[in-house]
Amino acid sequence: MKTPLNKECFIILTIILLSLIPVYATTKLEIIIPEEILIEKGWLGYINIMLKNTGDTDLHKIDISIEGNLSEFFEFQKNKTDVLYVDTNYTFLTKISLPLSIEKGNYMLNVNVKSDEIVEKKNFIFKVFESREDIIFYQIEILRNKTKILVENVTDIETLGKNVTTIRNMISEINLNLNLVERYLYEKSDDKAQETIRNVEDLLNKADYELSLAPPKTNILNIPLPIIILIQISVLSIVIIFLIILFHFKGHNIETKIRLSNIKIKEIVIGEKKINDLE
């Protein structure tokens, strides 16, 4: 039988043993950069690359670089930072300057990040186009495909009894804006086309968000669904009873008519018999 003293010793020993088990901190780093970067020949611009410490330990002596074809055209204003604390982020700014001699096409590059605690890498595609118009045409194609997928998702959600009226209105607005982008291209208004494309991207993101929160359909009188089902069953029952009574009444009438017909026939026969007897 255990005494209170033995029980306390057992608890203390368990705590000591648990404290001896090593606890390892996790090191995680998220590299945030678009999967595709669209650029035209001879373009000069800047791109942000964000690092986010998603682990539970600080990262020290961080170094960032670009690796792959065309990496020589990337220039960081600053490619090092001393520390990145837990749950914080840091943004590196890189300048890209492409000469006109670069061939158009897709180039695969890597963002490489090193620190004392971790080494991380992320791929992205560098798409080089002949002109800004070509980039916009490509963006229109991508956005129309995304809109098509959105329409399919809306149809699926609607079959589950969800109210998607607001989202369908947004889809109509998206299509109008995409047509507007094509008109701006025809008018050589590239700036307006790019601005409208950003509006379409915002609308698509908003539509996806609204779709995830789509409420159930409601009826005009705002009657709960169980009550509606009960009313439908009651109405159906009344209709069935009415039909049964109707058929029964019609059957009774037919039977009555047959009886009357038989009586008349008998009267006629009796009458003819009496006349024959008199003759």
Short mmCIF file of C-alpha atoms in Angstrom, two decimals:
data_model
loop_
_atom_site.label_atom_id
_atom_site.label_comp_id
_atom_site.label_asym_id
_atom_site.label_seq_id
_atom_site.Cartn_x
_atom_site.Cartn_y
_atom_site.Cartn_z
CA MET A 1 0.00 0.00 0.00
CA LYS A 2 1.36 3.41 -1.05
CA THR A 3 1.87 6.02 1.64
CA PRO A 4 1.36 9.77 0.95
CA LEU A 5 5.16 10.18 1.10
CA ASN A 6 5.72 7.55 -1.59
CA LYS A 7 3.11 9.25 -3.76
CA GLU A 8 4.84 12.62 -3.45
CA CYS A 9 8.21 11.08 -4.28
CA PHE A 10 6.70 9.44 -7.37
CA ILE A 11 5.32 12.79 -8.60
CA ILE A 12 8.63 14.56 -7.99
CA LEU A 13 10.56 11.83 -9.81
CA THR A 14 8.18 12.04 -12.79
CA ILE A 15 8.63 15.82 -13.03
CA ILE A 16 12.43 15.44 -12.92
CA LEU A 17 12.40 12.81 -15.68
CA LEU A 18 10.14 14.93 -17.88
CA SER A 19 12.40 17.94 -17.42
CA LEU A 20 15.33 15.89 -18.70
CA ILE A 21 13.60 15.24 -22.05
CA PRO A 22 15.11 17.69 -24.59
CA VAL A 23 12.74 20.14 -26.28
CA TYR A 24 13.86 21.15 -29.75
CA ALA A 25 12.87 24.52 -31.21
CA THR A 26 11.51 24.44 -34.76
CA THR A 27 13.03 26.67 -37.41
CA LYS A 28 10.67 27.67 -40.21
CA LEU A 29 10.99 30.37 -42.82
CA GLU A 30 8.39 31.40 -45.39
CA ILE A 31 9.55 33.07 -48.61
CA ILE A 32 6.80 35.21 -50.12
CA ILE A 33 7.18 36.00 -53.82
CA PRO A 34 4.77 35.65 -56.80
CA GLU A 35 4.92 32.25 -58.52
CA GLU A 36 5.13 34.09 -61.84
CA ILE A 37 6.80 37.41 -62.54
CA LEU A 38 5.76 38.98 -65.87
CA ILE A 39 8.20 41.33 -67.52
CA GLU A 40 8.85 42.86 -70.93
CA LYS A 41 12.16 43.27 -72.70
CA GLY A 42 14.11 46.35 -71.70
CA TRP A 43 12.08 46.72 -68.50
CA LEU A 44 13.45 48.37 -65.39
CA GLY A 45 11.60 47.92 -62.13
CA TYR A 46 11.59 46.66 -58.57
CA ILE A 47 10.22 43.54 -56.86
CA ASN A 48 9.69 42.86 -53.16
CA ILE A 49 10.67 39.52 -51.63
CA MET A 50 9.32 39.02 -48.11
CA LEU A 51 10.73 36.63 -45.51
CA LYS A 52 8.54 35.57 -42.60
CA ASN A 53 9.80 33.70 -39.53
CA THR A 54 7.05 31.14 -38.83
CA GLY A 55 9.10 29.01 -36.44
CA ASP A 56 9.64 29.37 -32.72
CA THR A 57 13.25 30.48 -32.72
CA ASP A 58 14.95 33.64 -33.96
CA LEU A 59 17.01 33.52 -37.17
CA HIS A 60 20.42 35.18 -37.34
CA LYS A 61 22.75 36.43 -40.10
CA ILE A 62 20.28 36.09 -42.96
CA ASP A 63 21.57 36.22 -46.53
CA ILE A 64 19.38 36.27 -49.68
CA SER A 65 20.29 35.69 -53.34
CA ILE A 66 18.78 34.83 -56.74
CA GLU A 67 19.98 31.74 -58.61
CA GLY A 68 19.30 30.65 -62.21
CA ASN A 69 19.12 32.10 -65.73
CA LEU A 70 18.96 35.91 -65.79
CA SER A 71 19.96 36.08 -62.12
CA GLU A 72 22.69 38.56 -63.10
CA PHE A 73 19.98 41.12 -63.87
CA PHE A 74 18.76 41.09 -60.24
CA GLU A 75 20.37 43.59 -57.90
CA PHE A 76 19.51 43.81 -54.18
CA GLN A 77 19.77 47.15 -52.42
CA LYS A 78 20.58 45.09 -49.34
CA ASN A 79 20.91 41.30 -49.31
CA LYS A 80 21.66 40.74 -45.61
CA THR A 81 20.02 41.34 -42.25
CA ASP A 82 21.27 40.54 -38.78
CA VAL A 83 18.21 38.93 -37.19
CA LEU A 84 14.62 37.94 -37.97
CA TYR A 85 12.61 37.47 -34.81
CA VAL A 86 9.80 34.94 -34.35
CA ASP A 87 6.49 36.00 -35.98
CA THR A 88 8.08 38.93 -37.77
CA ASN A 89 8.88 39.58 -41.41
CA TYR A 90 11.48 41.42 -43.43
CA THR A 91 11.21 42.65 -47.02
CA PHE A 92 14.14 42.73 -49.44
CA LEU A 93 13.92 45.04 -52.44
CA THR A 94 15.55 43.93 -55.68
CA LYS A 95 15.96 45.91 -58.89
CA ILE A 96 15.49 44.16 -62.23
CA SER A 97 16.90 45.64 -65.42
CA LEU A 98 16.49 43.54 -68.57
CA PRO A 99 18.22 44.48 -71.84
CA LEU A 100 16.28 44.43 -75.12
CA SER A 101 18.50 41.60 -76.37
CA ILE A 102 16.96 39.05 -73.97
CA GLU A 103 14.87 36.42 -75.73
CA LYS A 104 11.26 36.08 -74.71
CA GLY A 105 10.28 32.90 -72.86
CA ASN A 106 9.97 31.31 -69.43
CA TYR A 107 12.97 31.26 -67.10
CA MET A 108 13.10 29.27 -63.86
CA LEU A 109 14.86 30.97 -60.95
CA ASN A 110 15.31 30.31 -57.23
CA VAL A 111 15.28 32.55 -54.20
CA ASN A 112 17.96 31.21 -51.84
CA VAL A 113 17.94 32.20 -48.17
CA LYS A 114 20.60 31.18 -45.65
CA SER A 115 20.96 31.87 -41.95
CA ASP A 116 22.89 30.37 -39.06
CA GLU A 117 19.88 28.17 -38.29
CA ILE A 118 18.25 27.34 -41.64
CA VAL A 119 18.65 27.12 -45.41
CA GLU A 120 15.50 27.69 -47.50
CA LYS A 121 14.72 27.90 -51.22
CA LYS A 122 11.71 28.84 -53.35
CA ASN A 123 11.23 28.57 -57.13
CA PHE A 124 9.50 31.12 -59.32
CA ILE A 125 8.98 31.60 -63.05
CA PHE A 126 10.30 34.66 -64.83
CA LYS A 127 8.18 35.25 -67.97
CA VAL A 128 9.73 37.60 -70.53
CA PHE A 129 7.41 39.11 -73.18
CA GLU A 130 8.05 41.16 -76.31
CA SER A 131 5.83 44.04 -75.19
CA ARG A 132 3.53 45.28 -72.47
CA GLU A 133 0.52 44.49 -74.67
CA ASP A 134 1.58 40.83 -74.80
CA ILE A 135 1.67 40.76 -71.01
CA ILE A 136 -1.85 42.19 -70.79
CA PHE A 137 -3.20 39.66 -73.31
CA TYR A 138 -1.66 36.88 -71.22
CA GLN A 139 -3.22 38.32 -68.04
CA ILE A 140 -6.64 38.48 -69.72
CA GLU A 141 -6.38 34.78 -70.63
CA ILE A 142 -5.41 33.84 -67.07
CA LEU A 143 -8.24 35.90 -65.57
CA ARG A 144 -10.84 34.44 -67.94
CA ASN A 145 -9.76 30.93 -66.94
CA LYS A 146 -10.03 31.86 -63.26
CA THR A 147 -13.50 33.30 -63.91
CA LYS A 148 -14.55 30.07 -65.62
CA ILE A 149 -13.44 28.05 -62.60
CA LEU A 150 -15.30 30.48 -60.32
CA VAL A 151 -18.52 29.99 -62.32
CA GLU A 152 -18.19 26.21 -61.99
CA ASN A 153 -17.64 26.50 -58.23
CA VAL A 154 -20.63 28.81 -57.88
CA THR A 155 -22.84 26.31 -59.74
CA ASP A 156 -21.69 23.50 -57.43
CA ILE A 157 -22.33 25.57 -54.31
CA GLU A 158 -25.76 26.63 -55.57
CA THR A 159 -26.84 22.99 -55.92
CA LEU A 160 -26.15 22.63 -52.19
CA GLY A 161 -28.83 25.22 -51.44
CA LYS A 162 -26.56 28.24 -51.04
CA ASN A 163 -27.47 31.80 -52.00
CA VAL A 164 -24.97 32.94 -54.67
CA THR A 165 -26.84 35.94 -56.09
CA THR A 166 -24.19 38.42 -54.92
CA ILE A 167 -21.39 36.34 -56.39
CA ARG A 168 -23.15 36.01 -59.75
CA ASN A 169 -23.48 39.80 -59.85
CA MET A 170 -19.75 40.05 -59.19
CA ILE A 171 -19.05 37.60 -62.04
CA SER A 172 -21.05 39.83 -64.38
CA GLU A 173 -18.96 42.80 -63.23
CA ILE A 174 -15.76 40.80 -63.80
CA ASN A 175 -16.75 39.96 -67.37
CA LEU A 176 -17.64 43.60 -68.07
CA ASN A 177 -14.23 44.69 -66.78
CA LEU A 178 -12.40 42.09 -68.87
CA ASN A 179 -14.19 43.36 -71.97
CA LEU A 180 -13.16 46.86 -70.91
CA VAL A 181 -9.51 45.77 -70.70
CA GLU A 182 -9.65 44.54 -74.31
CA ARG A 183 -11.15 47.86 -75.39
CA TYR A 184 -8.37 49.76 -73.63
CA LEU A 185 -5.81 47.62 -75.45
CA TYR A 186 -7.46 48.46 -78.76
CA GLU A 187 -7.27 52.13 -77.82
CA LYS A 188 -3.57 51.75 -76.81
CA SER A 189 -4.39 52.76 -73.22
CA ASP A 190 -2.08 50.30 -71.45
CA ASP A 191 -2.18 52.12 -68.11
CA LYS A 192 -5.99 51.97 -67.96
CA ALA A 193 -5.86 48.31 -69.01
CA GLN A 194 -3.45 47.45 -66.18
CA GLU A 195 -5.55 49.34 -63.65
CA THR A 196 -8.69 47.49 -64.76
CA ILE A 197 -6.85 44.17 -64.52
CA ARG A 198 -6.03 44.96 -60.90
CA ASN A 199 -9.72 45.66 -60.31
CA VAL A 200 -10.60 42.27 -61.81
CA GLU A 201 -8.05 40.52 -59.58
CA ASP A 202 -9.57 42.23 -56.52
CA LEU A 203 -13.07 41.20 -57.61
CA LEU A 204 -11.98 37.57 -58.09
CA ASN A 205 -10.41 37.48 -54.64
CA LYS A 206 -13.53 39.02 -53.12
CA ALA A 207 -15.78 36.56 -54.99
CA ASP A 208 -13.76 33.60 -53.71
CA TYR A 209 -14.07 34.94 -50.18
CA GLU A 210 -17.83 35.53 -50.50
CA LEU A 211 -18.25 32.04 -51.96
CA SER A 212 -16.65 30.49 -48.89
CA LEU A 213 -19.24 32.32 -46.73
CA ALA A 214 -22.28 31.86 -48.98
CA PRO A 215 -25.43 31.69 -46.78
CA PRO A 216 -28.30 29.23 -47.30
CA LYS A 217 -31.13 30.27 -49.57
CA THR A 218 -34.06 31.92 -47.79
CA ASN A 219 -37.69 32.13 -48.86
CA ILE A 220 -39.60 35.37 -49.27
CA LEU A 221 -41.59 34.95 -46.04
CA ASN A 222 -38.44 33.91 -44.16
CA ILE A 223 -40.14 30.72 -42.96
CA PRO A 224 -37.80 28.07 -41.49
CA LEU A 225 -37.18 25.08 -43.75
CA PRO A 226 -38.78 22.46 -41.40
CA ILE A 227 -42.00 24.51 -41.33
CA ILE A 228 -41.98 24.70 -45.13
CA ILE A 229 -41.60 20.92 -45.39
CA LEU A 230 -44.45 20.41 -42.87
CA ILE A 231 -46.71 22.75 -44.87
CA GLN A 232 -45.88 20.92 -48.10
CA ILE A 233 -46.71 17.55 -46.52
CA SER A 234 -50.00 18.92 -45.13
CA VAL A 235 -51.02 20.37 -48.49
CA LEU A 236 -50.17 17.11 -50.24
CA SER A 237 -52.24 15.16 -47.71
CA ILE A 238 -55.24 17.46 -48.23
CA VAL A 239 -54.97 17.04 -52.00
CA ILE A 240 -54.84 13.25 -51.69
CA ILE A 241 -57.90 13.20 -49.36
CA PHE A 242 -59.77 15.50 -51.74
CA LEU A 243 -59.01 13.22 -54.69
CA ILE A 244 -60.14 10.14 -52.73
CA ILE A 245 -63.44 11.86 -51.82
CA LEU A 246 -63.90 13.04 -55.39
CA PHE A 247 -63.35 9.58 -56.84
CA HIS A 248 -65.67 8.07 -54.22
CA PHE A 249 -68.38 10.65 -55.00
CA LYS A 250 -68.06 10.06 -58.71
CA GLY A 251 -68.27 6.29 -58.15
CA HIS A 252 -71.39 6.73 -56.03
CA ASN A 253 -73.02 8.88 -58.72
CA ILE A 254 -72.26 6.32 -61.38
CA GLU A 255 -73.73 3.57 -59.20
CA THR A 256 -76.86 5.66 -58.56
CA LYS A 257 -77.26 6.34 -62.26
CA ILE A 258 -76.96 2.64 -63.02
CA ARG A 259 -79.62 1.82 -60.40
CA LEU A 260 -81.99 4.46 -61.82
CA SER A 261 -81.43 3.13 -65.30
CA ASN A 262 -82.23 -0.40 -64.13
CA ILE A 263 -85.41 0.85 -62.40
CA LYS A 264 -86.55 2.66 -65.56
CA ILE A 265 -85.85 -0.43 -67.65
CA LYS A 266 -87.91 -2.54 -65.22
CA GLU A 267 -90.77 0.00 -65.37
CA ILE A 268 -90.72 -0.07 -69.14
CA VAL A 269 -90.76 -3.88 -69.16
CA ILE A 270 -93.64 -4.01 -66.67
CA GLY A 271 -95.54 -1.41 -68.66
CA GLU A 272 -95.13 -3.35 -71.87
CA LYS A 273 -96.26 -6.53 -70.11
CA LYS A 274 -99.44 -4.84 -68.83
CA ILE A 275 -100.28 -3.58 -72.31
CA ASN A 276 -99.81 -7.06 -73.71
CA ASP A 277 -102.07 -8.52 -71.04
CA LEU A 278 -104.80 -5.99 -71.85
CA GLU A 279 -104.62 -6.88 -75.51
#
